GROMACS .gro file of C-alpha atoms in nm:
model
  339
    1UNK     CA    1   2.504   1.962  -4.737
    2UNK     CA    2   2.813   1.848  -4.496
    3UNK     CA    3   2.619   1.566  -4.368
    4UNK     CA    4   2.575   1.445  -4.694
    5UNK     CA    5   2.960   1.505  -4.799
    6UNK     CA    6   3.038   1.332  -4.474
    7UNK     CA    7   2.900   0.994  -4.614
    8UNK     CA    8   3.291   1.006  -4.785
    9UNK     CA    9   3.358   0.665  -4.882
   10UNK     CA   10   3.009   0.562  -4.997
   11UNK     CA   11   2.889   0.817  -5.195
   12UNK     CA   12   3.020   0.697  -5.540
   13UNK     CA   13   2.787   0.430  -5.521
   14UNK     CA   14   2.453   0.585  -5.327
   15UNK     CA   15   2.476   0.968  -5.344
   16UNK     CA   16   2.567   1.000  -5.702
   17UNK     CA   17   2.326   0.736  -5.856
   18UNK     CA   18   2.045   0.933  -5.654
   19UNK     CA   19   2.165   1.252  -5.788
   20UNK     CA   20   2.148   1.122  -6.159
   21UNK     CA   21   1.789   0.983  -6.088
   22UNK     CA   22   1.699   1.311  -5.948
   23UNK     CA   23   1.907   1.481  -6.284
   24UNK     CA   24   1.654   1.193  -6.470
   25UNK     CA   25   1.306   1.358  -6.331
   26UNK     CA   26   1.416   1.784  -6.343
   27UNK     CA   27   1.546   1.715  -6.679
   28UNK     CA   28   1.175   1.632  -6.778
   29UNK     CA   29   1.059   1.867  -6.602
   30UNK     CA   30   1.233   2.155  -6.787
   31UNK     CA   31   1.121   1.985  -7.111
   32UNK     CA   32   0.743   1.992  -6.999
   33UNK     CA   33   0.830   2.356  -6.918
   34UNK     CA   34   0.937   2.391  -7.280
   35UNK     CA   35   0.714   2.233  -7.474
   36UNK     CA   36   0.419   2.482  -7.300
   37UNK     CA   37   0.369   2.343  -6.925
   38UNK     CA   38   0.314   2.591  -6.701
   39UNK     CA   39   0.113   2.496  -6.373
   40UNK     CA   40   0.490   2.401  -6.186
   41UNK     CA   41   0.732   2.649  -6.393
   42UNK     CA   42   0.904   2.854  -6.105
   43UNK     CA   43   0.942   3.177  -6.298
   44UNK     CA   44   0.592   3.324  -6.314
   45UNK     CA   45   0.272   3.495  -6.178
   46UNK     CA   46   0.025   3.343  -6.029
   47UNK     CA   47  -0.119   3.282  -6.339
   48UNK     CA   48   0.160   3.097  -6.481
   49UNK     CA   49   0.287   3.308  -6.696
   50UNK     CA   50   0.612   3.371  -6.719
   51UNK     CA   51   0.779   3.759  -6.782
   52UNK     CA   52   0.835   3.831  -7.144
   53UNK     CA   53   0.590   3.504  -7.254
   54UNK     CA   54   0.656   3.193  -7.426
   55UNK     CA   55   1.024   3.266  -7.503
   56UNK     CA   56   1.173   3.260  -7.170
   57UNK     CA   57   1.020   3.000  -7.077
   58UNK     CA   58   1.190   2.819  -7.328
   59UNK     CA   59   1.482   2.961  -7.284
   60UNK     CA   60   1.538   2.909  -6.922
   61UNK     CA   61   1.338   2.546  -6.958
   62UNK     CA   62   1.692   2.487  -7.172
   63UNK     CA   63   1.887   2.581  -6.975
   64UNK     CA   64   1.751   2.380  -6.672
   65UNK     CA   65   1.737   2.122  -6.935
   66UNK     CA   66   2.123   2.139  -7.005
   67UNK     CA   67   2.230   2.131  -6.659
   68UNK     CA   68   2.012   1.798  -6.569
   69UNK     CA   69   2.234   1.670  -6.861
   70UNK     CA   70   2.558   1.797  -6.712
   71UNK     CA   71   2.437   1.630  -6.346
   72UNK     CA   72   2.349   1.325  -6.523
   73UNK     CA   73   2.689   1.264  -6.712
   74UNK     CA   74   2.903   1.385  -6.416
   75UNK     CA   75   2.732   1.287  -6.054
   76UNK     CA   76   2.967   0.980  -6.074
   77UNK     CA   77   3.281   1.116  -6.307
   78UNK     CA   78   3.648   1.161  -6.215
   79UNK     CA   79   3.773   1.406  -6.471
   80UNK     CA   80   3.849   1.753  -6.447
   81UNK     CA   81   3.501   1.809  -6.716
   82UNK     CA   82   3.275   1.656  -6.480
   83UNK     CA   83   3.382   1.917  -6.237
   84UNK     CA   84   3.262   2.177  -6.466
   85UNK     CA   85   2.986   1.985  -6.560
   86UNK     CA   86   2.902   1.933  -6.190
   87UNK     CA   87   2.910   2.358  -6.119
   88UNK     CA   88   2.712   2.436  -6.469
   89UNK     CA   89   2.445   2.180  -6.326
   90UNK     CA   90   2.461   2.326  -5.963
   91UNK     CA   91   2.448   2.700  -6.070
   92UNK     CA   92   2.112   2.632  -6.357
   93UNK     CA   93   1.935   2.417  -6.106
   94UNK     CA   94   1.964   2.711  -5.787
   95UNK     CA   95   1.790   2.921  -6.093
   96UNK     CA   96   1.519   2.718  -6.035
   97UNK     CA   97   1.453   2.785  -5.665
   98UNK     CA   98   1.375   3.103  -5.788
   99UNK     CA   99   1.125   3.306  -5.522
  100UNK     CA  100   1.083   2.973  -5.336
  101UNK     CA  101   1.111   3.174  -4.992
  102UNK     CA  102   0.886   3.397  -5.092
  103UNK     CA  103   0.630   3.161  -5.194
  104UNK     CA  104   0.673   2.992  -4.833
  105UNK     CA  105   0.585   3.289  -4.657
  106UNK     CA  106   0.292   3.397  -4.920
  107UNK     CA  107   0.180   3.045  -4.794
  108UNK     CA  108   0.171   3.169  -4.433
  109UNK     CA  109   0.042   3.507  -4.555
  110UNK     CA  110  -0.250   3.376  -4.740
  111UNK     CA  111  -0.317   3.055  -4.595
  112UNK     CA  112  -0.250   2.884  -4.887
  113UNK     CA  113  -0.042   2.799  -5.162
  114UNK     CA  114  -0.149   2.986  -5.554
  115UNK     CA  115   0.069   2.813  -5.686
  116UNK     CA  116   0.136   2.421  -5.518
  117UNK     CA  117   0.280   2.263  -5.820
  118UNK     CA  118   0.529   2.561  -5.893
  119UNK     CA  119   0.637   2.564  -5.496
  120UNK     CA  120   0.672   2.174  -5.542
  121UNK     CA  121   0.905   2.223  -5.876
  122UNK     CA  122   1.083   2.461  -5.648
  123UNK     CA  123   1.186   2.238  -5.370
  124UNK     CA  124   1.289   1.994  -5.610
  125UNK     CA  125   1.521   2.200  -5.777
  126UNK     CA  126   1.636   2.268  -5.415
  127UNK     CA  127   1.667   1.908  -5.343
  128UNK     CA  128   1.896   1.890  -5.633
  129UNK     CA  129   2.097   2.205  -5.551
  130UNK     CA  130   2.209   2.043  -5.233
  131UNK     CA  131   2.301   1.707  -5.409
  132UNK     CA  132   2.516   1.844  -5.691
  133UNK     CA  133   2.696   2.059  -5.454
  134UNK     CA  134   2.760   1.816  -5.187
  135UNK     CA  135   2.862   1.630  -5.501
  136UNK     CA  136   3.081   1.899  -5.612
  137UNK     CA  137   3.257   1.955  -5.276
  138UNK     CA  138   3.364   1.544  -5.267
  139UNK     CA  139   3.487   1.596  -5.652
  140UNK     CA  140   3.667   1.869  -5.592
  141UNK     CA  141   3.846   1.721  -5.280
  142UNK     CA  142   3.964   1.403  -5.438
  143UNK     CA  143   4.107   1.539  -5.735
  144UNK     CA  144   4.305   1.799  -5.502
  145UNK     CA  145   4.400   1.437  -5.300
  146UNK     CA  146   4.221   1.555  -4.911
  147UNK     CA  147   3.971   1.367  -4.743
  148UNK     CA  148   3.628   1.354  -4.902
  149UNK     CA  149   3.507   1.327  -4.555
  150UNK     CA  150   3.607   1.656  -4.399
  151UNK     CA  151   3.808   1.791  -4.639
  152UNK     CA  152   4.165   1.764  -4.424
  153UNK     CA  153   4.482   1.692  -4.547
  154UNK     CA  154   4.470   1.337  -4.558
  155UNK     CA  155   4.383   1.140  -4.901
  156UNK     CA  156   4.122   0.918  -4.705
  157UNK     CA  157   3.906   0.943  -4.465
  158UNK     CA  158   4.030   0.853  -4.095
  159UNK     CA  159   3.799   0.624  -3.915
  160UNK     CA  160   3.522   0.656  -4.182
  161UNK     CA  161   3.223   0.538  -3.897
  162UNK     CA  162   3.394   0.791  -3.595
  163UNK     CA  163   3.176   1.082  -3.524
  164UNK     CA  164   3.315   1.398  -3.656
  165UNK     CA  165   3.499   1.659  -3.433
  166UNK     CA  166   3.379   2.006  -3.448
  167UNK     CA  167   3.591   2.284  -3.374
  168UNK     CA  168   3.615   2.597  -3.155
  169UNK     CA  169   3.352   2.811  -3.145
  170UNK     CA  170   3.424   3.108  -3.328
  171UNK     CA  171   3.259   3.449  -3.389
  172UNK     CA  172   3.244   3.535  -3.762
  173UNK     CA  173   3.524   3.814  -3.878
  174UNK     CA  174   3.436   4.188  -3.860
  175UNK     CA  175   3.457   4.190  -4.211
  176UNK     CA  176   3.214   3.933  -4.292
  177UNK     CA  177   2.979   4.130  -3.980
  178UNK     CA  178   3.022   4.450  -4.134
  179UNK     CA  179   2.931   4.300  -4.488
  180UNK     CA  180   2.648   4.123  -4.382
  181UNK     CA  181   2.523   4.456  -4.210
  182UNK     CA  182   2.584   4.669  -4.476
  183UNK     CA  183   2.376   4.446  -4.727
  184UNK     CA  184   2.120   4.384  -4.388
  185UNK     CA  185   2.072   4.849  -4.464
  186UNK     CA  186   1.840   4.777  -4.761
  187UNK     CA  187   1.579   4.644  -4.541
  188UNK     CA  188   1.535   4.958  -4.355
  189UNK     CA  189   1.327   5.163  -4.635
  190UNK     CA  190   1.112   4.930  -4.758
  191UNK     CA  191   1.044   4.787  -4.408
  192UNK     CA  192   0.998   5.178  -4.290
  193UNK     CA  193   0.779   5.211  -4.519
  194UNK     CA  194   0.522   4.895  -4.420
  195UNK     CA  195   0.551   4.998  -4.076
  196UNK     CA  196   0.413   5.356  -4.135
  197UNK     CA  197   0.161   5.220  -4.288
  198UNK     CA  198   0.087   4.952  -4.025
  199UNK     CA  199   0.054   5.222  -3.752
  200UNK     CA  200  -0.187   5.480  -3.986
  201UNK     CA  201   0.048   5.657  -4.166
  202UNK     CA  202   0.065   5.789  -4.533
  203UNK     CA  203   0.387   5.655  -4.746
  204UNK     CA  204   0.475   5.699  -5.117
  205UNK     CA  205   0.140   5.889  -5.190
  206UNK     CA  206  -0.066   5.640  -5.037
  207UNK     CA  207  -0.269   5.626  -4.706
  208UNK     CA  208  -0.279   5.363  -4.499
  209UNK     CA  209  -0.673   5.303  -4.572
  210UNK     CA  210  -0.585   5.282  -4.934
  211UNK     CA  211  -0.310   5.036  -4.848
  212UNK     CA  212  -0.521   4.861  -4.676
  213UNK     CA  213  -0.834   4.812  -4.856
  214UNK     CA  214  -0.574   4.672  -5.161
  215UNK     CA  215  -0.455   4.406  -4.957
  216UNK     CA  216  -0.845   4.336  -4.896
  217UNK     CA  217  -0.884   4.224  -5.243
  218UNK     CA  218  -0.604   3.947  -5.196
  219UNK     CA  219  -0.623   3.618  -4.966
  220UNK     CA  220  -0.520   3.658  -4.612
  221UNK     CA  221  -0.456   3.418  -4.330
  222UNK     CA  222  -0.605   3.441  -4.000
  223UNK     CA  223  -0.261   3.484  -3.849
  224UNK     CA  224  -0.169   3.792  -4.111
  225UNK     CA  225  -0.532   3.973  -4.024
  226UNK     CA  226  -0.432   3.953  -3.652
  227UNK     CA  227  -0.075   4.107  -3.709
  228UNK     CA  228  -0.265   4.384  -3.936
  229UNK     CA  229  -0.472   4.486  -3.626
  230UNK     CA  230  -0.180   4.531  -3.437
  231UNK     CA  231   0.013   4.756  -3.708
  232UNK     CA  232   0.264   4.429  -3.833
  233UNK     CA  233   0.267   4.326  -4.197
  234UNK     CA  234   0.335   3.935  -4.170
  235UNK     CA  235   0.653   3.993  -4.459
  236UNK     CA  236   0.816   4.211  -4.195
  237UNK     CA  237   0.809   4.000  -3.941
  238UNK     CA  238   0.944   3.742  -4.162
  239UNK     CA  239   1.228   3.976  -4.244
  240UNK     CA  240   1.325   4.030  -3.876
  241UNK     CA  241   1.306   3.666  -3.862
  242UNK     CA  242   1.562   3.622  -4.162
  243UNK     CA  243   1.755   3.895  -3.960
  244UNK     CA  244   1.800   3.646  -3.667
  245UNK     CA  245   1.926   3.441  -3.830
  246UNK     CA  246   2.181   3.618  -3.990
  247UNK     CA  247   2.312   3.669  -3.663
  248UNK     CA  248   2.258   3.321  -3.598
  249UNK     CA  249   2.483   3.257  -3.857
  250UNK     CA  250   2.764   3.544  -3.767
  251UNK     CA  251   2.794   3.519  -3.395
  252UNK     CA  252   2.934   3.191  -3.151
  253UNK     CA  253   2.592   3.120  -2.982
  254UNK     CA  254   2.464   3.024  -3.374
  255UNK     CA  255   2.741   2.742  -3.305
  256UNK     CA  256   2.549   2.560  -3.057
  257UNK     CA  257   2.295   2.488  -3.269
  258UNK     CA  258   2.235   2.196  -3.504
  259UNK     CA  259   2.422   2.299  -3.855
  260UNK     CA  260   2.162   2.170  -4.051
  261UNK     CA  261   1.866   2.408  -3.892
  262UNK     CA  262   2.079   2.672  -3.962
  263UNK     CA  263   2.237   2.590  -4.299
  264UNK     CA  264   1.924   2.458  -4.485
  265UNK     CA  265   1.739   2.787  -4.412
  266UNK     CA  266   1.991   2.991  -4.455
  267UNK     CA  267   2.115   2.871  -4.863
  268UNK     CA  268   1.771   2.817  -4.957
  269UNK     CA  269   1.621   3.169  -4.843
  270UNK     CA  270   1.997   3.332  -4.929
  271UNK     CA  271   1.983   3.192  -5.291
  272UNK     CA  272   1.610   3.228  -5.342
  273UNK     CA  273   1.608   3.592  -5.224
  274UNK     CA  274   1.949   3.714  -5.398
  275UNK     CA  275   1.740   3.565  -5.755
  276UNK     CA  276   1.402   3.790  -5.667
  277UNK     CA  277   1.524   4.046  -5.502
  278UNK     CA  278   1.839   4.209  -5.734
  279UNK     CA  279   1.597   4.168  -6.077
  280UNK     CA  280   1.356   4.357  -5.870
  281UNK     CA  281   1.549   4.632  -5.752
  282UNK     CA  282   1.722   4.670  -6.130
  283UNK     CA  283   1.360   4.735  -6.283
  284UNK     CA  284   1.293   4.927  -5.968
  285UNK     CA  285   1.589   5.159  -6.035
  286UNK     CA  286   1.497   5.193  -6.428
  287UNK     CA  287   1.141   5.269  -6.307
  288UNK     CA  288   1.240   5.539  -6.099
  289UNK     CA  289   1.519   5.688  -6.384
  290UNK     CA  290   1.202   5.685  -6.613
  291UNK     CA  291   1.375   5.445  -6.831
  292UNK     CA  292   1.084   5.172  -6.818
  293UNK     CA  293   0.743   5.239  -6.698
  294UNK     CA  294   0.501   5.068  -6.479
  295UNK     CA  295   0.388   4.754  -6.539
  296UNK     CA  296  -0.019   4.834  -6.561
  297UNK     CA  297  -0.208   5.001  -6.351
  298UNK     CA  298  -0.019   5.093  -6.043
  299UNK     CA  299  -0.310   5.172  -5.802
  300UNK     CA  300  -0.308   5.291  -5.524
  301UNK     CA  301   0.058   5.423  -5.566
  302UNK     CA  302   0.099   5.702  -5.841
  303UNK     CA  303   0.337   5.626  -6.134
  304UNK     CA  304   0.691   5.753  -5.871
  305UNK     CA  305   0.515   5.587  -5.595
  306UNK     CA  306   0.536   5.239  -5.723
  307UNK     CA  307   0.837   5.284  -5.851
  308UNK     CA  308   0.981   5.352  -5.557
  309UNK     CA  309   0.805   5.054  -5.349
  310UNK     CA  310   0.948   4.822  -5.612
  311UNK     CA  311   1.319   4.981  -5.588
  312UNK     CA  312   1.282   4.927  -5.163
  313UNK     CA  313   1.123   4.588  -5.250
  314UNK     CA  314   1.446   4.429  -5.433
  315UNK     CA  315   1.686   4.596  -5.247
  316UNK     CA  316   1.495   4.408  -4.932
  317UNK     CA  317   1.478   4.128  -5.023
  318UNK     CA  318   1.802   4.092  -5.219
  319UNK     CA  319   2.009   4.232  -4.948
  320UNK     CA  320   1.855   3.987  -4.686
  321UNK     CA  321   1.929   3.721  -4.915
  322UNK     CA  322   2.296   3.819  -4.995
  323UNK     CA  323   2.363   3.893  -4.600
  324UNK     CA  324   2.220   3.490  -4.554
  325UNK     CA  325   2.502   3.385  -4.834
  326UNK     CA  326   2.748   3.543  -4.666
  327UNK     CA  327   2.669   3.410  -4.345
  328UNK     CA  328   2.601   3.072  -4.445
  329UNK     CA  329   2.941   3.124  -4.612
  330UNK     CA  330   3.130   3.222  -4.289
  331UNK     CA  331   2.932   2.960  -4.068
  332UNK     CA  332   3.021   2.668  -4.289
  333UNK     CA  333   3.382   2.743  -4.275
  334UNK     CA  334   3.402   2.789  -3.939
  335UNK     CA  335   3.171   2.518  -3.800
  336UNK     CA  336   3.278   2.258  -4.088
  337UNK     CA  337   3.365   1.925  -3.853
  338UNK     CA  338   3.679   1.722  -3.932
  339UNK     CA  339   3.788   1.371  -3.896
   0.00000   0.00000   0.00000
């Protein structure tokens, strides 16, 4: 996203025409998506259909709908509105990246893609996430009069084709650390829990046989059956992976790598898992007060069982995503390059 706010002068005239072609194409999208299309609609089973039917997918095709209308009418405006209009359209398209990590490392998990044209509608709206907000950062600069560049001081940008400077390297603060591994702690159950499992144990009321022979019935890759012979579930090690990142993100030696291979990774999976995971671990928690009850037929886990892997499910995955937001967070700021 800095590269592309880097382009600074030019991007009136490239970067935001681009963004309202790409405002163009998701806004029919989310109109297919309303009017009953549901092969790429992000927020759905494998089936394609969506939680709570019809409805919400009209509902949320709107919305999607209203903020490619916002991008459209303010990629290339000056006013104070088109800022708004340029953060409504940022925050409804990251809504649909929704699960798009996940469904990268089901791919790697199964060895295919269920659902191709819902991953594709996914990166799209990703695509158009990063536009709008590198769109959004150069708004915002040149109404506050800095460079749209780098975001210094200056009004304009200081030898526009010079290289940018980066600056010192620099650890992230102790309070962004200890954040990041406070929210990092909801890993540890859920992860516990696949890792008994993996090595033969029983967890939640169910063996590992029985957790085994369920994940029989489902599509596995030749790389996930080899980790399952040697105790590892393939979403764990995708977790630790997230995890190293993280500190990729946190510590100086993350500095001396590319920005992009960390940033890219790092909003995408941050955003994507922050959407899945805290929906998941608010049913988890109302299945576990008794307030709603399973969802069909919970096999092999008993009624409290599920209930429970559910609860350690969101808060996994949504405090991996939210320790990847705050990270990408601190790294931006302290890597950002100036003129």
């Amino acid at each position: 996203m800095e590269t592309l706010v880097g382009l600074g002068r030019r991007w009136p005239s490239w970067v935001g025409r681009v963004t309202q072609y790409w405002a163009v194409l998701y806004g029919a999208l989310a109109v297919h998506w309303m009017t009953g299309g549901r092969e790429s609609f992000p927020i759905a089973n494998v089936h394609g259909d969506p939680p709570g039917g019809p409805v919400t997918a009209v509902v949320v095709g709107g919305v999607l709908a209203l903020g490619s209308v916002a991008g459209l009418l303010s990629a290339r405006g000056k006013s104070r509105w088109a800022t708004v209009g340029l953060v409504f359209a940022t925050g409804t398209t990251l809504l649909g990246t929704f699960g798009l990590a996940l469904s990268g490392v089901g791919a790697v998990a199964a060895g295919t893609v269920e659902r191709p044209w819902a991953m594709a509608g996914q990166v799209v709206a990703a695509v158009g996430a990063g536009l709008l907000f590198a769109s959004t950062q150069v708004h915002l600069r040149r109404r506050r009069s800095r460079c749209p560049r780098c975001g210094g001081a200056h009004e304009v940008a200081l030898r526009p084709d010079a290289a940018l400077v980066r600056p010192r390297l620099l650890p992230a603060s102790a309070r962004t650390r200890r954040t990041a591994y406070l929210v990092l702690a909801g890993l540890l159950p859920w992860a516990s829990v696949k890792l008994v499992w993996g090595f033969g144990g029983s967890a939640l009321g169910v063996t590992a046989a029985e957790w085994r022979t369920s994940m029989d019935n489902s599509e596995t890759s030749a790389l996930s059956r080899l980790l399952e012979r040697l105790g590892i579930d393939i979403t764990v090690l995708a977790s630790l992976v997230g995890v190293v990142l993280v500190l990729a993100l946190l510590y100086r030696w993350g500095l001396r790598l590319p920005r992009w291979l960390l940033l890219l990774p790092a909003w995408v999976g941050g955003v994507s898992l922050v959407l899945y995971g805290v929906p998941l671990a608010v049913w988890g928690s109302l299945m576990v007060t008794g307030v709603a009850p399973p969802d069909g037929d919970p096999g092999p886990f008993t009624a409290t069982g599920i209930a429970y892997m559910v609860l350690f499910g969101g808060a996994a995955f949504g405090g991996l995503g939210t320790a990847l937001a705050v990270g990408a967070v601190s790294y931006q700021r302290r890597s950002r390059p100036h003129c």
